[in-house]
Amino acid sequence: MAAGRQSGVPKKSSTSVAENAPARWQGLAAVADARTRALVLGSFPGVRSLQLQQYYAHPQNQFWRLLQALWRQHPQPAREDYAGRCEWLLARGLGLWDVYDSCEREGSLDSAIRAAQVNDFGALRQRCPDLKLALHNGGESFKHARQTEALGLTAIKLPSTSPAHASWSFEKKLQAWREALAAHGLL
């Protein structure tokens, strides 16, 4: 697992002219290693995730709950054991990252993302030789499917696990995620 970068405090851009310009945030490092066969790609961590330096840290985000429902036979470490949860994912061939390395944003909504810098997918692809699949967690992430496909990855758009994406029930999201992971031998 890659070490996290300090990003809990926004960095104001030196090129910002307006005093009330949105804060510039630095994203989290990828959770991936040589075992990674599929990469869950979000857009950019929410404020809570940045504060805690943990992917999907907001208690209402359904990501960790959804994956536990998919792998019931493998109990997930407790919420307090984030490193254990990351290892739990890696042991199943799943990695985590976001499409954006940094951006300006007020709040946590994807619609508020501005001046985004895209992550270096090519470098991660070299680090993960068995990586074959990009699981885009929501629409904002899926806007970058061409970039992941250009690396030879199959790109799949999945319903967002974010609490902001409440139009799909947990069961409907679970079914979509189950079908995608099962189709690629991850269940």
Short mmCIF file of N, CA and C in Angstrom, two decimals, residues 2-184:
data_model
loop_
_atom_site.label_atom_id
_atom_site.label_comp_id
_atom_site.label_asym_id
_atom_site.label_seq_id
_atom_site.Cartn_x
_atom_site.Cartn_y
_atom_site.Cartn_z
N ALA A 2 0.54 2.19 -0.81
CA ALA A 2 1.31 3.42 -0.89
C ALA A 2 1.02 4.30 0.32
N ALA A 3 2.00 5.04 0.72
CA ALA A 3 1.83 5.93 1.86
C ALA A 3 0.94 7.09 1.49
N GLY A 4 0.11 7.53 2.42
CA GLY A 4 -0.78 8.65 2.17
C GLY A 4 -0.03 9.97 2.22
N ARG A 5 -0.53 10.95 1.50
CA ARG A 5 0.05 12.29 1.53
C ARG A 5 -0.77 13.14 2.48
N GLN A 6 -0.17 14.11 3.06
CA GLN A 6 -0.91 15.00 3.93
C GLN A 6 -1.81 15.87 3.07
N SER A 7 -3.10 15.76 3.29
CA SER A 7 -4.00 16.55 2.49
C SER A 7 -5.23 17.00 3.28
N GLY A 8 -5.18 16.89 4.59
CA GLY A 8 -6.31 17.28 5.40
C GLY A 8 -6.51 18.78 5.48
N VAL A 9 -5.51 19.54 5.14
CA VAL A 9 -5.60 20.99 5.16
C VAL A 9 -5.45 21.49 3.73
N PRO A 10 -6.43 22.27 3.26
CA PRO A 10 -6.31 22.74 1.88
C PRO A 10 -5.15 23.69 1.73
N LYS A 11 -4.59 23.69 0.54
CA LYS A 11 -3.50 24.61 0.21
C LYS A 11 -4.05 25.65 -0.75
N LYS A 12 -3.96 26.89 -0.39
CA LYS A 12 -4.40 27.95 -1.28
C LYS A 12 -3.41 28.06 -2.43
N SER A 13 -3.94 28.15 -3.61
CA SER A 13 -3.10 28.28 -4.79
C SER A 13 -2.45 29.66 -4.81
N SER A 14 -1.17 29.71 -5.12
CA SER A 14 -0.48 31.00 -5.19
C SER A 14 -0.93 31.80 -6.40
N THR A 15 -1.57 31.15 -7.36
CA THR A 15 -2.04 31.86 -8.55
C THR A 15 -3.45 32.39 -8.36
N SER A 16 -4.04 32.14 -7.20
CA SER A 16 -5.40 32.57 -6.93
C SER A 16 -5.43 34.08 -6.75
N VAL A 17 -6.32 34.75 -7.48
CA VAL A 17 -6.43 36.19 -7.40
C VAL A 17 -7.44 36.59 -6.33
N ALA A 18 -8.56 35.91 -6.29
CA ALA A 18 -9.62 36.27 -5.36
C ALA A 18 -9.34 35.70 -3.98
N GLU A 19 -9.64 36.48 -2.97
CA GLU A 19 -9.47 36.04 -1.58
C GLU A 19 -10.42 34.90 -1.25
N ASN A 20 -11.58 34.88 -1.87
CA ASN A 20 -12.57 33.86 -1.57
C ASN A 20 -12.53 32.71 -2.58
N ALA A 21 -11.41 32.51 -3.23
CA ALA A 21 -11.27 31.40 -4.18
C ALA A 21 -11.36 30.07 -3.42
N PRO A 22 -11.89 29.04 -4.07
CA PRO A 22 -11.99 27.73 -3.40
C PRO A 22 -10.60 27.21 -2.99
N ALA A 23 -10.60 26.42 -1.94
CA ALA A 23 -9.36 25.82 -1.46
C ALA A 23 -8.86 24.79 -2.47
N ARG A 24 -7.54 24.65 -2.58
CA ARG A 24 -6.93 23.62 -3.41
C ARG A 24 -6.60 22.45 -2.51
N TRP A 25 -7.12 21.28 -2.85
CA TRP A 25 -6.95 20.07 -2.07
C TRP A 25 -6.04 19.09 -2.78
N GLN A 26 -5.26 18.38 -2.01
CA GLN A 26 -4.42 17.30 -2.51
C GLN A 26 -5.10 15.98 -2.17
N GLY A 27 -5.22 15.09 -3.15
CA GLY A 27 -5.88 13.81 -2.94
C GLY A 27 -5.03 12.81 -2.17
N LEU A 28 -5.53 11.60 -2.08
CA LEU A 28 -4.86 10.53 -1.35
C LEU A 28 -4.02 9.68 -2.30
N ALA A 29 -3.02 9.03 -1.77
CA ALA A 29 -2.19 8.12 -2.56
C ALA A 29 -3.00 6.88 -2.92
N ALA A 30 -2.61 6.23 -3.98
CA ALA A 30 -3.27 4.99 -4.40
C ALA A 30 -3.05 3.90 -3.36
N VAL A 31 -4.08 3.08 -3.19
CA VAL A 31 -3.97 1.85 -2.41
C VAL A 31 -3.92 0.75 -3.46
N ALA A 32 -2.73 0.30 -3.79
CA ALA A 32 -2.55 -0.68 -4.86
C ALA A 32 -1.17 -1.32 -4.71
N ASP A 33 -1.06 -2.56 -5.19
CA ASP A 33 0.23 -3.24 -5.20
C ASP A 33 0.23 -4.27 -6.33
N ALA A 34 1.21 -5.12 -6.36
CA ALA A 34 1.36 -6.09 -7.45
C ALA A 34 0.19 -7.06 -7.52
N ARG A 35 -0.60 -7.20 -6.45
CA ARG A 35 -1.77 -8.09 -6.46
C ARG A 35 -3.00 -7.46 -7.10
N THR A 36 -2.96 -6.16 -7.34
CA THR A 36 -4.13 -5.43 -7.81
C THR A 36 -4.51 -5.83 -9.24
N ARG A 37 -5.72 -6.36 -9.38
CA ARG A 37 -6.26 -6.75 -10.69
C ARG A 37 -7.36 -5.79 -11.15
N ALA A 38 -8.01 -5.15 -10.19
CA ALA A 38 -9.07 -4.19 -10.49
C ALA A 38 -8.87 -2.97 -9.60
N LEU A 39 -9.13 -1.80 -10.16
CA LEU A 39 -8.94 -0.55 -9.44
C LEU A 39 -10.26 0.18 -9.36
N VAL A 40 -10.73 0.44 -8.14
CA VAL A 40 -11.90 1.28 -7.95
C VAL A 40 -11.42 2.72 -8.04
N LEU A 41 -11.99 3.45 -8.98
CA LEU A 41 -11.63 4.85 -9.18
C LEU A 41 -12.79 5.76 -8.82
N GLY A 42 -12.63 6.50 -7.75
CA GLY A 42 -13.59 7.54 -7.41
C GLY A 42 -13.21 8.80 -8.17
N SER A 43 -13.88 9.88 -7.86
CA SER A 43 -13.52 11.16 -8.48
C SER A 43 -12.45 11.85 -7.64
N PHE A 44 -12.81 12.22 -6.42
CA PHE A 44 -11.90 12.90 -5.50
C PHE A 44 -12.47 12.71 -4.10
N PRO A 45 -11.61 12.50 -3.09
CA PRO A 45 -12.12 12.25 -1.73
C PRO A 45 -12.95 13.41 -1.20
N GLY A 46 -13.97 13.07 -0.44
CA GLY A 46 -14.76 14.08 0.25
C GLY A 46 -13.96 14.67 1.40
N VAL A 47 -14.51 15.72 1.98
CA VAL A 47 -13.82 16.43 3.06
C VAL A 47 -13.50 15.48 4.22
N ARG A 48 -14.44 14.64 4.61
CA ARG A 48 -14.21 13.72 5.74
C ARG A 48 -13.06 12.76 5.42
N SER A 49 -13.02 12.24 4.21
CA SER A 49 -11.94 11.33 3.81
C SER A 49 -10.60 12.04 3.82
N LEU A 50 -10.58 13.29 3.38
CA LEU A 50 -9.33 14.04 3.40
C LEU A 50 -8.88 14.31 4.84
N GLN A 51 -9.81 14.65 5.69
CA GLN A 51 -9.48 14.91 7.09
C GLN A 51 -8.88 13.67 7.76
N LEU A 52 -9.46 12.51 7.49
CA LEU A 52 -9.00 11.27 8.13
C LEU A 52 -7.92 10.54 7.34
N GLN A 53 -7.65 11.04 6.10
CA GLN A 53 -6.67 10.39 5.22
C GLN A 53 -7.07 8.93 4.96
N GLN A 54 -8.35 8.73 4.65
CA GLN A 54 -8.90 7.40 4.40
C GLN A 54 -9.93 7.48 3.28
N TYR A 55 -9.83 6.56 2.34
CA TYR A 55 -10.85 6.48 1.30
C TYR A 55 -12.19 6.09 1.90
N TYR A 56 -13.24 6.73 1.41
CA TYR A 56 -14.62 6.41 1.77
C TYR A 56 -14.85 6.44 3.28
N ALA A 57 -14.38 7.51 3.91
CA ALA A 57 -14.46 7.64 5.37
C ALA A 57 -15.80 8.17 5.87
N HIS A 58 -16.57 8.82 5.01
CA HIS A 58 -17.86 9.34 5.45
C HIS A 58 -18.74 8.17 5.88
N PRO A 59 -19.31 8.22 7.08
CA PRO A 59 -20.08 7.07 7.58
C PRO A 59 -21.29 6.71 6.73
N GLN A 60 -21.80 7.63 5.93
CA GLN A 60 -22.94 7.33 5.08
C GLN A 60 -22.54 6.82 3.70
N ASN A 61 -21.25 6.85 3.37
CA ASN A 61 -20.82 6.28 2.10
C ASN A 61 -20.96 4.77 2.19
N GLN A 62 -21.50 4.16 1.17
CA GLN A 62 -21.82 2.73 1.21
C GLN A 62 -20.70 1.83 0.71
N PHE A 63 -19.54 2.37 0.38
CA PHE A 63 -18.46 1.59 -0.22
C PHE A 63 -18.07 0.38 0.62
N TRP A 64 -17.67 0.60 1.87
CA TRP A 64 -17.17 -0.50 2.70
C TRP A 64 -18.29 -1.49 3.03
N ARG A 65 -19.48 -0.98 3.28
CA ARG A 65 -20.63 -1.85 3.56
C ARG A 65 -20.96 -2.72 2.34
N LEU A 66 -20.91 -2.12 1.17
CA LEU A 66 -21.21 -2.84 -0.06
C LEU A 66 -20.20 -3.97 -0.30
N LEU A 67 -18.92 -3.69 -0.12
CA LEU A 67 -17.91 -4.73 -0.34
C LEU A 67 -18.01 -5.84 0.70
N GLN A 68 -18.36 -5.50 1.93
CA GLN A 68 -18.55 -6.55 2.92
C GLN A 68 -19.70 -7.46 2.52
N ALA A 69 -20.76 -6.88 1.95
CA ALA A 69 -21.89 -7.68 1.50
C ALA A 69 -21.49 -8.60 0.33
N LEU A 70 -20.53 -8.18 -0.46
CA LEU A 70 -20.07 -9.00 -1.58
C LEU A 70 -19.16 -10.14 -1.12
N TRP A 71 -18.37 -9.89 -0.10
CA TRP A 71 -17.41 -10.88 0.40
C TRP A 71 -17.76 -11.27 1.84
N ARG A 72 -18.97 -11.73 2.06
CA ARG A 72 -19.44 -12.09 3.42
C ARG A 72 -18.57 -13.14 4.08
N GLN A 73 -18.02 -14.05 3.27
CA GLN A 73 -17.21 -15.14 3.83
C GLN A 73 -15.87 -14.65 4.35
N HIS A 74 -15.52 -13.39 4.07
CA HIS A 74 -14.26 -12.80 4.53
C HIS A 74 -14.59 -11.56 5.37
N PRO A 75 -14.65 -11.69 6.68
CA PRO A 75 -15.00 -10.53 7.52
C PRO A 75 -14.03 -9.36 7.31
N GLN A 76 -14.61 -8.21 7.18
CA GLN A 76 -13.85 -6.98 6.97
C GLN A 76 -13.36 -6.44 8.31
N PRO A 77 -12.13 -5.96 8.38
CA PRO A 77 -11.66 -5.33 9.63
C PRO A 77 -12.55 -4.15 10.03
N ALA A 78 -12.54 -3.82 11.28
CA ALA A 78 -13.36 -2.74 11.82
C ALA A 78 -12.99 -1.40 11.18
N ARG A 79 -13.95 -0.49 11.20
CA ARG A 79 -13.76 0.86 10.63
C ARG A 79 -12.49 1.53 11.18
N GLU A 80 -12.19 1.27 12.46
CA GLU A 80 -11.02 1.89 13.09
C GLU A 80 -9.70 1.34 12.55
N ASP A 81 -9.74 0.20 11.90
CA ASP A 81 -8.53 -0.45 11.36
C ASP A 81 -8.45 -0.21 9.85
N TYR A 82 -8.19 1.04 9.47
CA TYR A 82 -8.15 1.40 8.06
C TYR A 82 -7.05 0.64 7.31
N ALA A 83 -5.88 0.51 7.91
CA ALA A 83 -4.79 -0.24 7.26
C ALA A 83 -5.21 -1.69 7.03
N GLY A 84 -5.91 -2.27 7.99
CA GLY A 84 -6.42 -3.62 7.83
C GLY A 84 -7.44 -3.73 6.72
N ARG A 85 -8.30 -2.72 6.61
CA ARG A 85 -9.28 -2.71 5.52
C ARG A 85 -8.60 -2.63 4.16
N CYS A 86 -7.57 -1.81 4.07
CA CYS A 86 -6.84 -1.69 2.80
C CYS A 86 -6.19 -3.03 2.44
N GLU A 87 -5.59 -3.68 3.40
CA GLU A 87 -4.98 -4.99 3.16
C GLU A 87 -6.05 -6.01 2.77
N TRP A 88 -7.20 -5.93 3.39
CA TRP A 88 -8.34 -6.80 3.08
C TRP A 88 -8.72 -6.66 1.60
N LEU A 89 -8.75 -5.42 1.10
CA LEU A 89 -9.06 -5.19 -0.31
C LEU A 89 -7.95 -5.74 -1.22
N LEU A 90 -6.72 -5.41 -0.88
CA LEU A 90 -5.58 -5.83 -1.71
C LEU A 90 -5.50 -7.35 -1.80
N ALA A 91 -5.83 -8.04 -0.73
CA ALA A 91 -5.81 -9.50 -0.73
C ALA A 91 -6.84 -10.08 -1.69
N ARG A 92 -7.84 -9.30 -2.05
CA ARG A 92 -8.87 -9.73 -2.98
C ARG A 92 -8.65 -9.18 -4.39
N GLY A 93 -7.49 -8.57 -4.61
CA GLY A 93 -7.15 -8.06 -5.94
C GLY A 93 -7.72 -6.70 -6.27
N LEU A 94 -8.24 -6.01 -5.27
CA LEU A 94 -8.88 -4.72 -5.49
C LEU A 94 -8.02 -3.58 -4.94
N GLY A 95 -7.86 -2.53 -5.73
CA GLY A 95 -7.14 -1.34 -5.31
C GLY A 95 -8.07 -0.13 -5.29
N LEU A 96 -7.60 0.97 -4.73
CA LEU A 96 -8.38 2.21 -4.63
C LEU A 96 -7.55 3.39 -5.10
N TRP A 97 -8.21 4.29 -5.80
CA TRP A 97 -7.60 5.56 -6.17
C TRP A 97 -8.70 6.48 -6.65
N ASP A 98 -8.32 7.66 -7.06
CA ASP A 98 -9.26 8.63 -7.63
C ASP A 98 -8.74 9.10 -8.97
N VAL A 99 -9.62 9.63 -9.80
CA VAL A 99 -9.16 10.14 -11.09
C VAL A 99 -8.41 11.46 -10.93
N TYR A 100 -8.74 12.22 -9.88
CA TYR A 100 -8.08 13.51 -9.69
C TYR A 100 -7.03 13.44 -8.58
N ASP A 101 -5.86 13.97 -8.88
CA ASP A 101 -4.77 14.09 -7.91
C ASP A 101 -5.01 15.27 -6.98
N SER A 102 -5.50 16.36 -7.55
CA SER A 102 -5.76 17.57 -6.77
C SER A 102 -6.84 18.37 -7.48
N CYS A 103 -7.46 19.27 -6.74
CA CYS A 103 -8.48 20.12 -7.34
C CYS A 103 -8.81 21.26 -6.38
N GLU A 104 -9.57 22.21 -6.90
CA GLU A 104 -10.17 23.24 -6.07
C GLU A 104 -11.62 22.82 -5.86
N ARG A 105 -12.07 22.94 -4.61
CA ARG A 105 -13.45 22.54 -4.33
C ARG A 105 -13.87 23.08 -2.98
N GLU A 106 -15.10 23.55 -2.91
CA GLU A 106 -15.74 23.89 -1.64
C GLU A 106 -16.70 22.76 -1.35
N GLY A 107 -16.61 22.15 -0.17
CA GLY A 107 -17.48 21.04 0.18
C GLY A 107 -16.99 19.74 -0.42
N SER A 108 -17.91 18.78 -0.60
CA SER A 108 -17.53 17.44 -1.05
C SER A 108 -18.17 17.02 -2.36
N LEU A 109 -19.02 17.82 -2.94
CA LEU A 109 -19.73 17.41 -4.15
C LEU A 109 -18.84 17.44 -5.39
N ASP A 110 -19.02 16.44 -6.25
CA ASP A 110 -18.29 16.40 -7.52
C ASP A 110 -18.59 17.62 -8.38
N SER A 111 -19.81 18.10 -8.30
CA SER A 111 -20.19 19.25 -9.13
C SER A 111 -19.42 20.52 -8.76
N ALA A 112 -18.78 20.54 -7.59
CA ALA A 112 -18.02 21.70 -7.14
C ALA A 112 -16.54 21.61 -7.51
N ILE A 113 -16.10 20.52 -8.13
CA ILE A 113 -14.70 20.34 -8.49
C ILE A 113 -14.32 21.31 -9.60
N ARG A 114 -13.21 22.01 -9.41
CA ARG A 114 -12.70 22.97 -10.39
C ARG A 114 -11.18 22.79 -10.50
N ALA A 115 -10.63 23.14 -11.64
CA ALA A 115 -9.17 23.14 -11.87
C ALA A 115 -8.54 21.82 -11.41
N ALA A 116 -9.12 20.73 -11.83
CA ALA A 116 -8.65 19.41 -11.40
C ALA A 116 -7.42 18.96 -12.18
N GLN A 117 -6.51 18.33 -11.48
CA GLN A 117 -5.32 17.70 -12.07
C GLN A 117 -5.55 16.19 -12.04
N VAL A 118 -5.47 15.54 -13.20
CA VAL A 118 -5.73 14.10 -13.30
C VAL A 118 -4.52 13.32 -12.81
N ASN A 119 -4.77 12.20 -12.14
CA ASN A 119 -3.70 11.32 -11.66
C ASN A 119 -2.97 10.65 -12.83
N ASP A 120 -1.78 10.17 -12.56
CA ASP A 120 -0.94 9.50 -13.56
C ASP A 120 -1.27 8.00 -13.58
N PHE A 121 -2.26 7.64 -14.39
CA PHE A 121 -2.69 6.25 -14.47
C PHE A 121 -1.61 5.35 -15.05
N GLY A 122 -0.82 5.88 -15.97
CA GLY A 122 0.25 5.09 -16.58
C GLY A 122 1.26 4.60 -15.56
N ALA A 123 1.64 5.46 -14.63
CA ALA A 123 2.62 5.08 -13.60
C ALA A 123 2.04 3.98 -12.71
N LEU A 124 0.76 4.10 -12.37
CA LEU A 124 0.14 3.06 -11.55
C LEU A 124 0.05 1.75 -12.32
N ARG A 125 -0.26 1.84 -13.59
CA ARG A 125 -0.37 0.64 -14.43
C ARG A 125 0.95 -0.12 -14.44
N GLN A 126 2.07 0.59 -14.47
CA GLN A 126 3.39 -0.06 -14.45
C GLN A 126 3.64 -0.74 -13.11
N ARG A 127 3.14 -0.15 -12.04
CA ARG A 127 3.33 -0.70 -10.70
C ARG A 127 2.45 -1.92 -10.42
N CYS A 128 1.39 -2.05 -11.21
CA CYS A 128 0.41 -3.13 -11.01
C CYS A 128 0.30 -3.94 -12.30
N PRO A 129 1.21 -4.88 -12.53
CA PRO A 129 1.27 -5.58 -13.81
C PRO A 129 0.04 -6.43 -14.13
N ASP A 130 -0.73 -6.84 -13.13
CA ASP A 130 -1.93 -7.65 -13.37
C ASP A 130 -3.21 -6.83 -13.44
N LEU A 131 -3.09 -5.52 -13.41
CA LEU A 131 -4.25 -4.64 -13.46
C LEU A 131 -4.94 -4.75 -14.82
N LYS A 132 -6.22 -5.10 -14.80
CA LYS A 132 -6.98 -5.30 -16.04
C LYS A 132 -8.28 -4.50 -16.09
N LEU A 133 -8.73 -4.01 -14.94
CA LEU A 133 -10.08 -3.47 -14.83
C LEU A 133 -10.11 -2.16 -14.06
N ALA A 134 -10.81 -1.17 -14.61
CA ALA A 134 -11.05 0.10 -13.92
C ALA A 134 -12.53 0.16 -13.58
N LEU A 135 -12.85 0.13 -12.31
CA LEU A 135 -14.23 0.21 -11.83
C LEU A 135 -14.49 1.66 -11.43
N HIS A 136 -15.13 2.40 -12.32
CA HIS A 136 -15.38 3.82 -12.07
C HIS A 136 -16.57 3.97 -11.13
N ASN A 137 -16.30 4.49 -9.95
CA ASN A 137 -17.31 4.65 -8.90
C ASN A 137 -18.04 5.97 -9.13
N GLY A 138 -18.98 5.96 -10.07
CA GLY A 138 -19.79 7.13 -10.35
C GLY A 138 -19.48 7.80 -11.68
N GLY A 139 -20.32 8.74 -12.04
CA GLY A 139 -20.25 9.41 -13.34
C GLY A 139 -19.06 10.32 -13.54
N GLU A 140 -18.67 11.07 -12.51
CA GLU A 140 -17.53 11.97 -12.66
C GLU A 140 -16.26 11.18 -12.96
N SER A 141 -16.08 10.08 -12.27
CA SER A 141 -14.93 9.23 -12.52
C SER A 141 -14.98 8.65 -13.94
N PHE A 142 -16.17 8.22 -14.35
CA PHE A 142 -16.32 7.58 -15.66
C PHE A 142 -16.03 8.52 -16.82
N LYS A 143 -16.04 9.82 -16.58
CA LYS A 143 -15.67 10.79 -17.62
C LYS A 143 -14.24 10.54 -18.10
N HIS A 144 -13.46 9.81 -17.32
CA HIS A 144 -12.06 9.54 -17.65
C HIS A 144 -11.84 8.09 -18.11
N ALA A 145 -12.91 7.44 -18.51
CA ALA A 145 -12.81 6.04 -18.96
C ALA A 145 -11.89 5.89 -20.17
N ARG A 146 -11.87 6.85 -21.06
CA ARG A 146 -10.98 6.75 -22.24
C ARG A 146 -9.52 6.66 -21.82
N GLN A 147 -9.17 7.39 -20.78
CA GLN A 147 -7.78 7.35 -20.31
C GLN A 147 -7.42 5.99 -19.73
N THR A 148 -8.34 5.38 -19.01
CA THR A 148 -8.04 4.06 -18.45
C THR A 148 -8.08 3.00 -19.55
N GLU A 149 -8.97 3.15 -20.50
CA GLU A 149 -9.03 2.21 -21.62
C GLU A 149 -7.79 2.30 -22.49
N ALA A 150 -7.22 3.49 -22.61
CA ALA A 150 -6.00 3.67 -23.41
C ALA A 150 -4.82 2.88 -22.82
N LEU A 151 -4.93 2.51 -21.56
CA LEU A 151 -3.89 1.71 -20.90
C LEU A 151 -4.16 0.21 -21.02
N GLY A 152 -5.20 -0.14 -21.77
CA GLY A 152 -5.55 -1.54 -21.94
C GLY A 152 -6.47 -2.08 -20.86
N LEU A 153 -7.06 -1.19 -20.07
CA LEU A 153 -7.97 -1.62 -19.01
C LEU A 153 -9.41 -1.62 -19.51
N THR A 154 -10.19 -2.56 -19.04
CA THR A 154 -11.62 -2.54 -19.27
C THR A 154 -12.20 -1.54 -18.29
N ALA A 155 -12.98 -0.59 -18.78
CA ALA A 155 -13.59 0.43 -17.92
C ALA A 155 -15.07 0.12 -17.73
N ILE A 156 -15.50 0.11 -16.48
CA ILE A 156 -16.89 -0.16 -16.15
C ILE A 156 -17.41 0.98 -15.28
N LYS A 157 -18.58 1.50 -15.65
CA LYS A 157 -19.22 2.54 -14.84
C LYS A 157 -20.13 1.86 -13.83
N LEU A 158 -19.89 2.14 -12.56
CA LEU A 158 -20.72 1.60 -11.48
C LEU A 158 -21.45 2.74 -10.79
N PRO A 159 -22.59 2.44 -10.16
CA PRO A 159 -23.29 3.49 -9.43
C PRO A 159 -22.44 3.95 -8.24
N SER A 160 -22.42 5.24 -8.03
CA SER A 160 -21.63 5.81 -6.95
C SER A 160 -22.11 5.32 -5.59
N THR A 161 -21.15 5.07 -4.72
CA THR A 161 -21.46 4.68 -3.34
C THR A 161 -21.66 5.89 -2.44
N SER A 162 -21.52 7.07 -2.99
CA SER A 162 -21.63 8.32 -2.24
C SER A 162 -23.03 8.52 -1.68
N PRO A 163 -23.14 9.14 -0.49
CA PRO A 163 -24.46 9.46 0.04
C PRO A 163 -25.21 10.46 -0.84
N ALA A 164 -24.50 11.19 -1.70
CA ALA A 164 -25.14 12.14 -2.61
C ALA A 164 -25.88 11.42 -3.74
N HIS A 165 -25.55 10.15 -3.96
CA HIS A 165 -26.19 9.36 -5.02
C HIS A 165 -27.25 8.46 -4.39
N ALA A 166 -28.34 9.09 -3.97
CA ALA A 166 -29.38 8.37 -3.23
C ALA A 166 -30.51 7.85 -4.13
N SER A 167 -30.43 8.09 -5.44
CA SER A 167 -31.51 7.65 -6.32
C SER A 167 -31.54 6.13 -6.50
N TRP A 168 -30.41 5.45 -6.22
CA TRP A 168 -30.36 3.98 -6.28
C TRP A 168 -30.37 3.45 -4.86
N SER A 169 -31.13 2.39 -4.63
CA SER A 169 -31.14 1.75 -3.32
C SER A 169 -29.81 1.00 -3.11
N PHE A 170 -29.54 0.68 -1.87
CA PHE A 170 -28.34 -0.11 -1.57
C PHE A 170 -28.39 -1.43 -2.33
N GLU A 171 -29.53 -2.09 -2.36
CA GLU A 171 -29.67 -3.38 -3.03
C GLU A 171 -29.39 -3.29 -4.52
N LYS A 172 -29.86 -2.22 -5.15
CA LYS A 172 -29.63 -2.03 -6.59
C LYS A 172 -28.15 -1.77 -6.87
N LYS A 173 -27.50 -0.97 -6.02
CA LYS A 173 -26.06 -0.74 -6.17
C LYS A 173 -25.29 -2.04 -5.96
N LEU A 174 -25.68 -2.78 -4.94
CA LEU A 174 -25.01 -4.05 -4.64
C LEU A 174 -25.09 -5.00 -5.83
N GLN A 175 -26.23 -5.08 -6.46
CA GLN A 175 -26.39 -5.96 -7.62
C GLN A 175 -25.47 -5.54 -8.76
N ALA A 176 -25.38 -4.27 -9.04
CA ALA A 176 -24.52 -3.77 -10.11
C ALA A 176 -23.05 -4.07 -9.81
N TRP A 177 -22.63 -3.83 -8.59
CA TRP A 177 -21.25 -4.11 -8.19
C TRP A 177 -20.98 -5.61 -8.24
N ARG A 178 -21.94 -6.42 -7.76
CA ARG A 178 -21.78 -7.87 -7.77
C ARG A 178 -21.58 -8.38 -9.21
N GLU A 179 -22.40 -7.92 -10.12
CA GLU A 179 -22.31 -8.36 -11.52
C GLU A 179 -20.95 -8.00 -12.12
N ALA A 180 -20.48 -6.80 -11.87
CA ALA A 180 -19.19 -6.36 -12.43
C ALA A 180 -18.04 -7.18 -11.87
N LEU A 181 -18.00 -7.37 -10.56
CA LEU A 181 -16.90 -8.12 -9.95
C LEU A 181 -16.95 -9.59 -10.32
N ALA A 182 -18.15 -10.16 -10.34
CA ALA A 182 -18.28 -11.57 -10.70
C ALA A 182 -17.87 -11.82 -12.16
N ALA A 183 -18.24 -10.93 -13.04
CA ALA A 183 -17.91 -11.09 -14.46
C ALA A 183 -16.40 -11.09 -14.72
N HIS A 184 -15.65 -10.54 -13.77
CA HIS A 184 -14.19 -10.46 -13.93
C HIS A 184 -13.44 -11.31 -12.91
#
